[in-house]
CSV table of C-alpha atoms and ligand atoms in Angstrom, one decimal:
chain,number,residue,atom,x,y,z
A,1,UNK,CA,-8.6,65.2,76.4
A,2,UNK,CA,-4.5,65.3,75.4
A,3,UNK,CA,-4.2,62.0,74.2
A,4,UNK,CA,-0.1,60.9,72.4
A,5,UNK,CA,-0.3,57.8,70.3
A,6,UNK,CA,3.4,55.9,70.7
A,7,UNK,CA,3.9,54.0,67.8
A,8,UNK,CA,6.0,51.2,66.5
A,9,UNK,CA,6.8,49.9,70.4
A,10,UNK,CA,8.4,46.6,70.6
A,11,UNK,CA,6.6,45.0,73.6
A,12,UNK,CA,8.4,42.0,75.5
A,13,UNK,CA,6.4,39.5,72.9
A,14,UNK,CA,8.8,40.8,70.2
A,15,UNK,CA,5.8,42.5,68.0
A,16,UNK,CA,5.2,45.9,67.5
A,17,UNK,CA,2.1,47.9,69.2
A,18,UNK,CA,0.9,51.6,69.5
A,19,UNK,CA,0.3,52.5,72.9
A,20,UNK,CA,-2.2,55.4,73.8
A,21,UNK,CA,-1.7,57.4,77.1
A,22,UNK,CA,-4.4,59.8,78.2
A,23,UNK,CA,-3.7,61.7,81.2
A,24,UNK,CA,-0.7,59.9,81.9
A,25,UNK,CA,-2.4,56.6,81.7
A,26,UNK,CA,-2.2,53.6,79.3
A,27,UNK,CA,-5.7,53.8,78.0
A,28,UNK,CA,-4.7,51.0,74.8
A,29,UNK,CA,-2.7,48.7,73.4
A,30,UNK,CA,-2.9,47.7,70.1
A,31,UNK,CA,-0.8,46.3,67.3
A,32,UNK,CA,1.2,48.9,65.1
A,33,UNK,CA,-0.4,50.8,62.3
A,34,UNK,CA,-4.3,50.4,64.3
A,35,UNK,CA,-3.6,54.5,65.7
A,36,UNK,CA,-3.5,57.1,62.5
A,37,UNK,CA,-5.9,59.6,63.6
A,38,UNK,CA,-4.1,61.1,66.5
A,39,UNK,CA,-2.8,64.6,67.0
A,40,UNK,CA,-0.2,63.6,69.2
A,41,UNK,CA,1.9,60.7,68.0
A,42,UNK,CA,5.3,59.9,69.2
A,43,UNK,CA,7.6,57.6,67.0
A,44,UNK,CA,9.2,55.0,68.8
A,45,UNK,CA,10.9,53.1,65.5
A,46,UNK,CA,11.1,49.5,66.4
A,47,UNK,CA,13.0,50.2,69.6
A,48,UNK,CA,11.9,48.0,73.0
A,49,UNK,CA,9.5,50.0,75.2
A,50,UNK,CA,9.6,48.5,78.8
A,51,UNK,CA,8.0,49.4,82.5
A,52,UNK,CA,10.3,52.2,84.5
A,53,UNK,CA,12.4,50.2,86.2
A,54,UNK,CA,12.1,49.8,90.1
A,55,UNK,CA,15.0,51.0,92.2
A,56,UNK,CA,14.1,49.3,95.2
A,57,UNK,CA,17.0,49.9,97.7
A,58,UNK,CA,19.0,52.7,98.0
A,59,UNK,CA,20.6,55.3,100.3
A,60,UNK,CA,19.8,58.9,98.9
A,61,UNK,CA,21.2,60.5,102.1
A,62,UNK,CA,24.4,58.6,102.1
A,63,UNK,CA,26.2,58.8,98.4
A,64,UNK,CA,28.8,60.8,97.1
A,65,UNK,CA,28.1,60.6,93.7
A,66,UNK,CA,28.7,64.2,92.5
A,67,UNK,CA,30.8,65.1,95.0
A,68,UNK,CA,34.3,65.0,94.8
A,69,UNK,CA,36.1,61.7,94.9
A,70,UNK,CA,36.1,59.9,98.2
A,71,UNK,CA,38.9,57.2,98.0
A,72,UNK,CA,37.8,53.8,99.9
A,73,UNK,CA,38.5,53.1,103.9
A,74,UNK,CA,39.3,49.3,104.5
A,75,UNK,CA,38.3,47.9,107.9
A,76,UNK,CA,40.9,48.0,110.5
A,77,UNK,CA,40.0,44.0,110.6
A,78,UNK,CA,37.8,42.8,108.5
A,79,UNK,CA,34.4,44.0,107.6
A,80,UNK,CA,32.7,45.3,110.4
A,81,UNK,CA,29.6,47.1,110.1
A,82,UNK,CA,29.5,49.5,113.6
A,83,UNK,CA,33.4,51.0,111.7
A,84,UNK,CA,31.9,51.3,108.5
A,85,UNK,CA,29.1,53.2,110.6
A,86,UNK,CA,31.5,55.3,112.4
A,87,UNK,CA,33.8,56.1,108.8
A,88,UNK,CA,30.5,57.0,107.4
A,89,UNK,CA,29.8,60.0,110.1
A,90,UNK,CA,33.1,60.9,109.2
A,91,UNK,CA,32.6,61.0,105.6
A,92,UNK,CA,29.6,62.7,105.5
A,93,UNK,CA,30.7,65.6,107.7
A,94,UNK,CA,33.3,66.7,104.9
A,95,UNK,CA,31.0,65.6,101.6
A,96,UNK,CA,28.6,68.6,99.9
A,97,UNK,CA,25.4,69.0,101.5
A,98,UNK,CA,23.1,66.5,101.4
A,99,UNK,CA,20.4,67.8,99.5
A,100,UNK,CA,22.9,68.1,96.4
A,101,UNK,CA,24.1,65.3,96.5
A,102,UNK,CA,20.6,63.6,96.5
A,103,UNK,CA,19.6,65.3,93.2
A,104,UNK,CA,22.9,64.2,91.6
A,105,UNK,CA,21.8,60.7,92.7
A,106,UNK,CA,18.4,60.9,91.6
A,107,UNK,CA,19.4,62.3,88.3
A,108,UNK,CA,21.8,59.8,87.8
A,109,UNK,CA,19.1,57.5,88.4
A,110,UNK,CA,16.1,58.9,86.4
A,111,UNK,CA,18.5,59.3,83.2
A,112,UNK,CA,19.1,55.3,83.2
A,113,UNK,CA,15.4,54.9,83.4
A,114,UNK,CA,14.3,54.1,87.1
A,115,UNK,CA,11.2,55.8,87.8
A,116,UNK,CA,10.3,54.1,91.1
A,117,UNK,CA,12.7,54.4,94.0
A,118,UNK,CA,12.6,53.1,98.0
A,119,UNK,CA,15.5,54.6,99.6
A,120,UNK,CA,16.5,54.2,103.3
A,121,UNK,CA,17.7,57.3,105.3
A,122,UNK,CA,19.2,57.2,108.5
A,123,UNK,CA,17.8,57.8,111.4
A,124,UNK,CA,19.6,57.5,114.7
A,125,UNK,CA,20.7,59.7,117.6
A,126,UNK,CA,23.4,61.5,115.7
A,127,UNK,CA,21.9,62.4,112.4
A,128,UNK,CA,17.9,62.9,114.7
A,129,UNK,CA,15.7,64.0,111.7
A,130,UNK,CA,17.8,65.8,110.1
A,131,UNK,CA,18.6,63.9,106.7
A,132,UNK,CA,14.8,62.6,106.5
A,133,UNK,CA,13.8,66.2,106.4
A,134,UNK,CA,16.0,66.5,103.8
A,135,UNK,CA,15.4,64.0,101.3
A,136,UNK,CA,11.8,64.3,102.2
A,137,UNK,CA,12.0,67.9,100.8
A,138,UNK,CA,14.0,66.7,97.8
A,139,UNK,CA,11.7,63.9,97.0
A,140,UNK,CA,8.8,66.6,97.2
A,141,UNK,CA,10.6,68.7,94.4
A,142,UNK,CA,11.4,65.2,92.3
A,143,UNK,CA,7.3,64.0,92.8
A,144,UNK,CA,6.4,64.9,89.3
A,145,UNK,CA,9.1,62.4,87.6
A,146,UNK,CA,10.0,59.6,90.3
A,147,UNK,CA,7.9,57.9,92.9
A,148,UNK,CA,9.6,57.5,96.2
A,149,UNK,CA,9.2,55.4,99.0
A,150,UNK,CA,11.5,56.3,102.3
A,151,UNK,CA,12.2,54.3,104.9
A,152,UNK,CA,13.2,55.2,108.2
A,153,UNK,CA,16.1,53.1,108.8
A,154,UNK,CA,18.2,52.9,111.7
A,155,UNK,CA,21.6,52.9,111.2
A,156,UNK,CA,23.1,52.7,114.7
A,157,UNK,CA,20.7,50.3,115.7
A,158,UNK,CA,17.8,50.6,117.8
A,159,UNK,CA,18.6,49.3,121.3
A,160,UNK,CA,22.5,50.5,121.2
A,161,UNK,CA,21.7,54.1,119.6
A,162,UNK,CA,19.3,55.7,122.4
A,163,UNK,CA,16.0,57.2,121.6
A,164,UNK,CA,16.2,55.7,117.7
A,165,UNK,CA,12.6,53.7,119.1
A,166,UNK,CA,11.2,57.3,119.2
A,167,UNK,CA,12.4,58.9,116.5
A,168,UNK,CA,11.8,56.4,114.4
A,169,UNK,CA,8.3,56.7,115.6
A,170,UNK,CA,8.3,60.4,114.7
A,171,UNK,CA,10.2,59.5,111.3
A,172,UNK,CA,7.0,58.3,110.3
A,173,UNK,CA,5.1,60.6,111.5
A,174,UNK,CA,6.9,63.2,109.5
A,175,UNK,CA,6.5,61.5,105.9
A,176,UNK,CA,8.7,58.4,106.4
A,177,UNK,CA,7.0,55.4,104.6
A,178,UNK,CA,8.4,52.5,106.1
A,179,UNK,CA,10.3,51.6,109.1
A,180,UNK,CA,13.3,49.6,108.5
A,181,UNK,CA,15.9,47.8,110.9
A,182,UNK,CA,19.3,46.7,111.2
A,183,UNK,CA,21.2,43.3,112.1
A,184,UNK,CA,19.2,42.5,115.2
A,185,UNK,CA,21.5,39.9,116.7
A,186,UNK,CA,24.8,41.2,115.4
A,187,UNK,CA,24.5,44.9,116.1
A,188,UNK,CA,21.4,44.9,118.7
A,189,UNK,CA,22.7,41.5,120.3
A,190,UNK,CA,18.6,41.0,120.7
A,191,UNK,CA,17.1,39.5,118.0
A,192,UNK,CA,13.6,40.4,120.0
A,193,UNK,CA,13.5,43.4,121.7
A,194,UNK,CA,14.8,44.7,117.9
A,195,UNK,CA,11.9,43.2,116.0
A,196,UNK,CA,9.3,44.5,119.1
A,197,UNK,CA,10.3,47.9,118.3
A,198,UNK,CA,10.3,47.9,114.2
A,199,UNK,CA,7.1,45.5,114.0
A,200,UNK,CA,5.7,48.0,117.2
A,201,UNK,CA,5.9,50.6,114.7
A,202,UNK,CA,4.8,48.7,111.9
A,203,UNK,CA,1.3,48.1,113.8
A,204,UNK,CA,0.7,51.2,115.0
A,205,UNK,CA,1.2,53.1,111.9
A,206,UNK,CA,-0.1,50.3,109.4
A,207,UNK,CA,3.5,50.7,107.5
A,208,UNK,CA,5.3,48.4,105.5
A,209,UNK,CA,8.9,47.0,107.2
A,210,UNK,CA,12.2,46.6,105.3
A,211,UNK,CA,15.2,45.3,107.4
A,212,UNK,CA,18.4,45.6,106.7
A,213,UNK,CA,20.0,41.9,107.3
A,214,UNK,CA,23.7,41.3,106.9
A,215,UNK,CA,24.3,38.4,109.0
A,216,UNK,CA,25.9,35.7,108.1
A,217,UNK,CA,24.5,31.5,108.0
A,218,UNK,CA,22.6,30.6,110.7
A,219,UNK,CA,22.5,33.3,112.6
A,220,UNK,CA,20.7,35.2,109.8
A,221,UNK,CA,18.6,32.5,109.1
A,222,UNK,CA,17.1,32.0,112.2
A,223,UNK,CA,16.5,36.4,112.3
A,224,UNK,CA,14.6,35.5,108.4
A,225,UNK,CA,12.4,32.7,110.2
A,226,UNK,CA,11.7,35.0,113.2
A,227,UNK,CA,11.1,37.8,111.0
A,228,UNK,CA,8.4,35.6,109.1
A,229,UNK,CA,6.7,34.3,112.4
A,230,UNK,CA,6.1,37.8,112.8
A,231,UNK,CA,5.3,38.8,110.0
A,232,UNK,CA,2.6,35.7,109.9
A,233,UNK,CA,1.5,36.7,113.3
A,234,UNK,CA,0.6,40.3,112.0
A,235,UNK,CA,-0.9,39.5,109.1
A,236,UNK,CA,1.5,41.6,107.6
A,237,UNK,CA,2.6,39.0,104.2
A,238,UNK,CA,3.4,41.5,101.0
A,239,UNK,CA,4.1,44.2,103.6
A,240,UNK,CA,8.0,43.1,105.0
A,241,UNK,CA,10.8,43.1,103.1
A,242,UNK,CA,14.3,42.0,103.9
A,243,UNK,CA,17.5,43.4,102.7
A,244,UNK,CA,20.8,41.1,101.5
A,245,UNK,CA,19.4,38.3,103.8
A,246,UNK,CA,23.1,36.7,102.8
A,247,UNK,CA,23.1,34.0,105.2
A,248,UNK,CA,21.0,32.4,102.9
A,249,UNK,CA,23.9,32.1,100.5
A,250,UNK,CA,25.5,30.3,103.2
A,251,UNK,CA,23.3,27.2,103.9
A,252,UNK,CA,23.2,24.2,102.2
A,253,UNK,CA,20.5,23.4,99.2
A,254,UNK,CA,18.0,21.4,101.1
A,255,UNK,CA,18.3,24.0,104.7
A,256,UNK,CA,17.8,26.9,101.9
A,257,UNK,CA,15.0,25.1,100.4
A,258,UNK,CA,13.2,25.2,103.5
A,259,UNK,CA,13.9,28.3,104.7
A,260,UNK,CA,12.9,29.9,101.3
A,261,UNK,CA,9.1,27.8,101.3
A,262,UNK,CA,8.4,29.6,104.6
A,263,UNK,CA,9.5,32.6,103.3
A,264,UNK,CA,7.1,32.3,100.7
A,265,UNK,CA,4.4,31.1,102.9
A,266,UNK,CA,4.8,34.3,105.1
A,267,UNK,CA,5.0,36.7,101.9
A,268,UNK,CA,7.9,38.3,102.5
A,269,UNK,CA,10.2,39.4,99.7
A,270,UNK,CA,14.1,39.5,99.5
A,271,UNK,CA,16.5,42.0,98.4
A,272,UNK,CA,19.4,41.5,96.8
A,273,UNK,CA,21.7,43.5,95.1
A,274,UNK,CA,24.3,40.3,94.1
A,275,UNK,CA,27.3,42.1,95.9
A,276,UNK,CA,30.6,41.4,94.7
A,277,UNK,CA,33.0,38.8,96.5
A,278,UNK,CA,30.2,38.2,99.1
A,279,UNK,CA,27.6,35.5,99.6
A,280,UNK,CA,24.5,36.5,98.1
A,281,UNK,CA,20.8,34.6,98.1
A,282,UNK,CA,20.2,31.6,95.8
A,283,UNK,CA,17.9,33.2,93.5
A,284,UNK,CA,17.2,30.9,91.1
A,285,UNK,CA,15.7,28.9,94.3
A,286,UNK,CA,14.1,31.6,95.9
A,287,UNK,CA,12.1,32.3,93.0
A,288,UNK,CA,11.3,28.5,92.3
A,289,UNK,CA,9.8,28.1,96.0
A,290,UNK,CA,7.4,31.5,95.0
A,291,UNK,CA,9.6,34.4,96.8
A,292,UNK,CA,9.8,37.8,95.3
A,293,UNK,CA,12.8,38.8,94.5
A,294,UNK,CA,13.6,42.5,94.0
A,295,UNK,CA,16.9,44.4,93.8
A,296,UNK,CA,18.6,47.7,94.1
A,297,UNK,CA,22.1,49.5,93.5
A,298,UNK,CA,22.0,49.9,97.0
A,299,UNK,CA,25.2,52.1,98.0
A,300,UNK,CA,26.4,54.2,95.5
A,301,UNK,CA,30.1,56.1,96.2
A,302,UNK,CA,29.5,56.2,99.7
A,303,UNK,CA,31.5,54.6,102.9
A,304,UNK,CA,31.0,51.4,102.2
A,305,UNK,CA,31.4,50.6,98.3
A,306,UNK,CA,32.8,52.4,95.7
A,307,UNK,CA,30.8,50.9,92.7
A,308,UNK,CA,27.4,51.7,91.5
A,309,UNK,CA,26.0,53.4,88.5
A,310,UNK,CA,22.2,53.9,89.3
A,311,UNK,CA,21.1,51.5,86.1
A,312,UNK,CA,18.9,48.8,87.0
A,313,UNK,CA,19.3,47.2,83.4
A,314,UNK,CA,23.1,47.1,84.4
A,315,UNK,CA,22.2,45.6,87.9
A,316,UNK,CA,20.2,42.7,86.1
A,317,UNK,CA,23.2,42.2,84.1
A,318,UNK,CA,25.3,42.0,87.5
A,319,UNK,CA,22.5,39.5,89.3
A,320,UNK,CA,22.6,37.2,86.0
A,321,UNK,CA,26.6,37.2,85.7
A,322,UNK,CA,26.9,36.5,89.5
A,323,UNK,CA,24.3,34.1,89.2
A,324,UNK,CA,25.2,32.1,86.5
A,325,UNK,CA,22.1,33.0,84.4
A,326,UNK,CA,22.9,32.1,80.7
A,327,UNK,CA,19.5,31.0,78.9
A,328,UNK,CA,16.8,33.2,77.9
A,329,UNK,CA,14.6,32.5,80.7
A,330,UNK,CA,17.1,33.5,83.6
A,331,UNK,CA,18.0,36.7,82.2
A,332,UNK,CA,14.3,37.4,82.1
A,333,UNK,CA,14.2,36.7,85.5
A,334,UNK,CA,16.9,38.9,86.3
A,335,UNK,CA,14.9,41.7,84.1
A,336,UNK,CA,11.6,41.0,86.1
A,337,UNK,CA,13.6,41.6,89.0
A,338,UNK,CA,14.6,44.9,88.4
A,339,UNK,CA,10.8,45.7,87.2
A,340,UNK,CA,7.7,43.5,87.7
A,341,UNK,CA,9.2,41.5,91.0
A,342,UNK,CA,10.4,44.8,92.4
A,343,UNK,CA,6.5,46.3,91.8
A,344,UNK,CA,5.4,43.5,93.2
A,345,UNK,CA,7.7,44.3,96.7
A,346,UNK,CA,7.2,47.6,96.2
A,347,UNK,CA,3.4,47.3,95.7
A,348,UNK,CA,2.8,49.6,92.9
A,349,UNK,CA,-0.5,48.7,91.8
A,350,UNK,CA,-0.7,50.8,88.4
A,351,UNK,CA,2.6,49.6,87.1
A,352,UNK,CA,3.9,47.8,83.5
A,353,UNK,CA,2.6,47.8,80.3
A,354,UNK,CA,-0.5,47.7,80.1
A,355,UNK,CA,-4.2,49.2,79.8
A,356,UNK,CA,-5.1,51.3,83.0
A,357,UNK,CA,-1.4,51.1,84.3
A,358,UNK,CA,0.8,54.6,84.7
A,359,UNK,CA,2.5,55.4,81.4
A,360,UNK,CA,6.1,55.4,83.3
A,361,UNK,CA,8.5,53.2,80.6
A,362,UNK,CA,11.7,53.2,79.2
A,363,UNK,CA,12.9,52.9,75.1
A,364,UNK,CA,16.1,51.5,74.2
A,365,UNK,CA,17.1,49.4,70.9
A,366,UNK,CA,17.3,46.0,71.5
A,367,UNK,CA,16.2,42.8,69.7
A,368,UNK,CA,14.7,41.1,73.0
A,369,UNK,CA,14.7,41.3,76.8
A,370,UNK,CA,17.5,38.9,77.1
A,371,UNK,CA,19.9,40.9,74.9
A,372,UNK,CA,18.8,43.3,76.8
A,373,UNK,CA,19.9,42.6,80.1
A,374,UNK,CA,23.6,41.6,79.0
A,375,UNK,CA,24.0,44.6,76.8
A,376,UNK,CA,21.9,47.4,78.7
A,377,UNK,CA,22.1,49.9,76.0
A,378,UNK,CA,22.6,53.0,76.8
A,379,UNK,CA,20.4,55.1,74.1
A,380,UNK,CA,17.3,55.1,76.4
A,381,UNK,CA,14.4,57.8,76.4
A,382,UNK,CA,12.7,57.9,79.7
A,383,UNK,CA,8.9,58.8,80.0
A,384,UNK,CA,7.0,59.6,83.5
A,385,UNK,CA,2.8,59.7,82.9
A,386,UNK,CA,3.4,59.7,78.7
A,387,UNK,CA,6.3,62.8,79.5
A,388,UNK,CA,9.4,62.3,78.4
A,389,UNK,CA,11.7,62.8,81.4
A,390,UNK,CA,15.3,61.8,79.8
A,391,UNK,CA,17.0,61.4,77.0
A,392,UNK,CA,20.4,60.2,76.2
A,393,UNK,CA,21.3,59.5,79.8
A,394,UNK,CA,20.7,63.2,80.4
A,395,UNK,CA,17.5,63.7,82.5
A,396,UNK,CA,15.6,66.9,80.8
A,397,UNK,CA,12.6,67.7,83.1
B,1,ZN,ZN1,21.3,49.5,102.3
């Protein structure tokens, strides 16, 4: 059996281990200098040897990155999601096909170190199938060095985008994962017959749900509390995910506080990608009341945001910044986010570092986590099942 000895890792408790892999598992951990007898040893030098990091919302389908420049459309009047829906269809029928630009993305992301990935692809009356076919054919090709999870997501809506209910039906059918929603009182203007369609969907296949939820205050707090009822009423907790959920950076402390227990009570996790010059979720809070908290870079060069860099070290850099996270235990929060908490939402049962886990982790130098996370260096190698996949930023397999 192939079995590669890394040595000299600098696990999160600061010391130095040797990790075995066999067959692209973590078979042992033990402190540095215990492995000499291998054939197959890889030095690691002192450098920080972390989990792959967990890119848990994105748009594959959607991003320009790789593509030429796209400058930024502003809103006729303010933000409003249905124009940023129709700019989009008109972006995307002058960008580079979609399959390239996917692989750019991906690329972009595997070279930073993610090695687990849920995107969303649209799936409405316009687009039909068409981009889920797509990406499912590129995340086929990309199985061997990223795990993906797709969900179906409807774009346009589900009651105001006719036959979305069906396709999304069939989305799953054909290899979509999840099923995911959109704004059920501000774009649906029903709050119920939404939910009866994605949680329909949800029951029939035995998927997991993940709802995009922009609304604002209470309006998208009582959509979170229905969500959970729901959720509750299914038996569904560690299966639903929201997306944003800003309104709950609009309520007060204690109306948050309450909120976020029954949150955590109906095991649904939160999404956040701390957005700039928007009202985010209280994360610090979240997390104290027991809700997951995951992220994602979300859009990347597309219709609706310029930014994005596909590096979820730099993203827990951007929720600790926007968050106000100074000491050494926030920023690990914000790291945990981007790797253990977003496992956890994803759930990825064989993930992190340790024995009988996959051997997907990242090396970068770094003294500790925290340094880590305000720094993100740069000089990472990225290994899938014990393989190195990238190196320098520059994905090699
Ligand atoms: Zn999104």
């Amino acid at each position: 059996m192939t079995k590669t000895v890394f040595t000299n890792a600098k696990l999160a408790d600061g010391l130095l281990h040797d990790i075995t892999v066999e067959q692209g598992q973590i078979t042992s951990i033990e402190p540095a200098g215990s492995e000499t007898a291998s054939v197959s040893i890889v030095e690691i030098a002192g450098d920080m040897l972390v989990p792959g990091f967990v890119e848990g919302h994105i748009h594959l389908d959607t991003s320009f990155y790789g593509d030429t420049w796209m400058p930024h459309r502003p809103c006729t009047n303010g933000f409003d999601v249905h124009e940023r829906v129709v700019f989009q269809a008109e972006n995307m029928a002058a960008a580079a096909p979609m399959d390239k630009r996917a692989r750019d993305q991906l690329d972009l992301c595997i070279s930073n170190g993610t090695l687990h990935m849920r995107s969303h692809v649209m799936v409405d009356s316009s687009v039909g199938l068409k981009s889920l076919e797509t990406i499912l054919a590129v995340r086929e090709d990309y199985k061997d060095i990223i795990d993906i999870q797709l969900v179906a997501f409807p774009q346009s809506g589900i009651l105001k985008s006719p036959g979305t209910p069906e396709l999304l039906d069939e989305a799953i059918k054909l290899g979509a994962d999840l099923v995911g929603g959109l704004d059920p009182a501000s774009f649906d203007r029903d709050v119920n017959a939404h939910l009866d369609v994605v949680f329909g969907i949800a029951e029939k296949h035995g998927v997991d749900v993940d709802i995009h939820l922009h609304d604002a205050g209470s309006m998208g707090a009582f959509t979170i509390e229905e969500i959970c009822a729901r959720t509750v009423a299914l038996g569904m907790q560690n299966h639903v995910a929201i997306s944003h959920a800003y309104g709950l950076g609009d309520l007060l402390p204690d109306t948050a506080r309450k909120i976020a227990a029954t949150i955590a009570k109906s095991g649904v996790s939160i999404m956040t990608n701390a957005p700039g010059n928007h009202t985010f979720p209280p994360i610090s809070l979240l997390r104290r009341e027991g809700v997951t908290v995951f992220s994602g870079s979300d859009n990347i060069r597309d219709s609706w945001w310029p930014y994005g860099d596909g590096d979820m070290l730099r993203r827990a850099e951007i929720i600790g910044y926007r968050s106000g996270f100074y000491t050494d235990e926030d920023l690990q929060a914000a790291f945990d986010i981007v790797t253990s908490e977003g496992a956890k939402a994803l759930q990825l049962h064989d993930y992190g570092i340790q024995v009988g886990a996959k051997a997907d982790f990242v090396t970068f130098s770094a003294t500790c986590i925290p340094e880590a996370v305000v720094s993100f260096p740069k000089n990472r190698k990225v290994f899938k099942g014990g393989k190195m996949v990238a190196e320098g930023n520059k994905k090699i397999r």
